Amino acid sequence: MTETPTPEDKTWRVRILDLSGGAEDNIVEEVGGFHDLAHANAFARSYVRDSVERCRVPGASTKDVLTAWFSFGEDAVVLDAEEDGWRSANELDDFAATRATPMERDWRALDPRRLVDEDDDAPFADDDEPPTTH
């Protein structure tokens, strides 16, 4: 008998889309390892927020920022989240109208590929002796 994964066992994925059309099917990459939907949503939001800011030039109007983002930016979609997933369309006008703070743009801090398990960071296992120097 096979076990069906419980919602607690599910990991979420965020798909990064290149709006310039430079990638096949516009897919740049998929980032996995989000253990809850809130984390995946926060990453997607921050990633798009940063992308919008990279499209902003001094003196650009809100319309200019949006035009640049749709031409050169990157969108992020939380896969399999349906209505509970964050969507750029819900906040894009606000993003273009208002500059982001550095914290709002810091998707790297939310990237699960950068999160390190404390056990993985240990220099040796509990039953190993630390290296000795003479």
Coordinates of C-alpha atoms in Angstrom, one line a residue:
M1 CA 0.0 0.0 0.0
T2 CA 1.4 3.4 -1.0
E3 CA 1.1 6.3 1.4
T4 CA -0.5 9.5 0.1
P5 CA 1.6 12.5 1.2
T6 CA -0.1 14.8 3.7
P7 CA -0.3 18.5 3.2
E8 CA 2.5 18.9 5.8
D9 CA 4.8 16.7 3.6
K10 CA 4.2 18.8 0.5
T11 CA 6.9 21.2 -0.7
W12 CA 6.0 24.1 -2.9
R13 CA 7.8 25.3 -6.1
V14 CA 8.0 28.7 -7.7
R15 CA 8.4 29.1 -11.4
I16 CA 10.4 32.1 -12.7
L17 CA 9.2 33.4 -16.0
D18 CA 11.3 35.6 -18.4
L19 CA 8.9 38.2 -19.8
S20 CA 11.4 39.1 -22.6
G21 CA 10.8 35.8 -24.3
G22 CA 14.5 34.8 -24.1
A23 CA 13.8 31.4 -22.5
E24 CA 12.0 28.4 -23.9
D25 CA 8.3 28.7 -22.9
N26 CA 9.5 31.8 -20.9
I27 CA 10.6 29.5 -18.1
V28 CA 13.9 30.5 -16.6
E29 CA 13.9 28.1 -13.7
E30 CA 11.9 26.5 -10.9
V31 CA 12.8 26.9 -7.3
G32 CA 11.7 24.2 -5.0
G33 CA 12.0 23.3 -1.3
F34 CA 9.4 25.7 0.2
H35 CA 7.9 23.8 3.0
D36 CA 4.8 26.1 3.3
L37 CA 2.8 28.2 1.0
A38 CA 3.4 31.4 2.9
H39 CA 7.2 31.0 2.3
A40 CA 6.7 30.3 -1.4
N41 CA 4.3 33.3 -1.7
A42 CA 6.8 35.6 0.1
F43 CA 9.6 34.5 -2.2
A44 CA 7.6 35.0 -5.4
R45 CA 6.4 38.5 -4.2
S46 CA 9.9 39.6 -3.3
Y47 CA 11.4 38.2 -6.5
V48 CA 8.9 40.1 -8.7
R49 CA 9.3 43.2 -6.5
D50 CA 13.1 43.1 -7.2
S51 CA 12.5 42.6 -10.9
V52 CA 10.2 45.6 -11.1
E53 CA 12.9 47.7 -9.4
R54 CA 15.6 46.5 -11.8
C55 CA 13.3 47.9 -14.6
R56 CA 12.9 51.3 -13.0
V57 CA 15.1 54.1 -14.4
P58 CA 15.4 57.6 -12.9
G59 CA 12.5 59.8 -14.0
A60 CA 10.4 56.9 -15.3
S61 CA 6.6 57.1 -14.9
T62 CA 4.6 54.3 -13.5
K63 CA 3.6 53.4 -17.1
D64 CA 7.3 53.4 -18.1
V65 CA 8.2 51.0 -15.3
L66 CA 5.3 48.7 -16.2
T67 CA 6.2 48.8 -19.9
A68 CA 9.9 48.0 -19.1
W69 CA 8.9 45.1 -16.8
F70 CA 6.6 43.5 -19.3
S71 CA 9.4 43.8 -21.9
F72 CA 12.4 42.8 -19.8
G73 CA 11.3 41.7 -16.3
E74 CA 10.7 38.4 -14.7
D75 CA 7.5 37.1 -13.1
A76 CA 7.1 34.4 -10.5
V77 CA 4.3 31.9 -10.1
V78 CA 3.7 29.6 -7.2
L79 CA 2.9 26.2 -8.8
D80 CA -0.2 24.2 -7.7
A81 CA -1.3 26.9 -5.3
E82 CA -4.4 27.8 -7.3
E83 CA -6.3 30.7 -5.7
D84 CA -4.0 30.7 -2.6
G85 CA -0.9 31.5 -4.6
W86 CA 0.5 35.0 -4.8
R87 CA -0.1 36.7 -8.2
S88 CA 1.9 39.6 -9.6
A89 CA -1.2 41.0 -11.3
N90 CA -2.7 41.8 -7.8
E91 CA 0.2 44.2 -6.9
L92 CA 2.0 45.1 -10.1
D93 CA 0.5 48.6 -10.3
D94 CA 1.5 49.4 -6.7
F95 CA 5.0 48.0 -7.3
A96 CA 5.4 50.3 -10.3
A97 CA 4.1 53.3 -8.5
T98 CA 6.1 53.0 -5.4
R99 CA 9.8 52.3 -4.9
A100 CA 10.6 49.2 -2.9
T101 CA 12.7 49.1 0.2
P102 CA 15.9 46.9 0.2
M103 CA 14.0 44.4 2.5
E104 CA 11.1 44.1 0.1
R105 CA 13.5 43.2 -2.7
D106 CA 15.6 40.7 -0.8
W107 CA 14.3 37.5 -2.3
R108 CA 17.7 35.9 -1.7
A109 CA 17.0 35.8 2.0
L110 CA 13.9 33.8 1.3
D111 CA 15.5 31.4 -1.2
P112 CA 15.3 27.9 0.2
R113 CA 18.4 26.9 -1.7
R114 CA 20.4 29.3 0.6
L115 CA 18.9 27.9 3.8
V116 CA 21.2 25.6 5.6
D117 CA 20.2 23.0 8.1
E118 CA 22.2 23.4 11.3
D119 CA 23.2 19.7 11.1
D120 CA 24.6 20.3 7.6
D121 CA 26.7 23.1 8.9
A122 CA 28.5 21.0 11.6
P123 CA 32.1 20.3 10.8
F124 CA 31.9 16.7 12.2
A125 CA 29.2 14.3 13.3
D126 CA 28.4 14.0 17.0
D127 CA 30.1 10.6 17.3
D128 CA 33.3 11.9 15.5
E129 CA 36.2 13.4 17.4
P130 CA 37.2 16.9 16.4
P131 CA 40.5 17.0 14.5
T132 CA 43.5 17.4 16.7
T133 CA 46.6 19.5 15.9
H134 CA 50.0 18.8 17.3

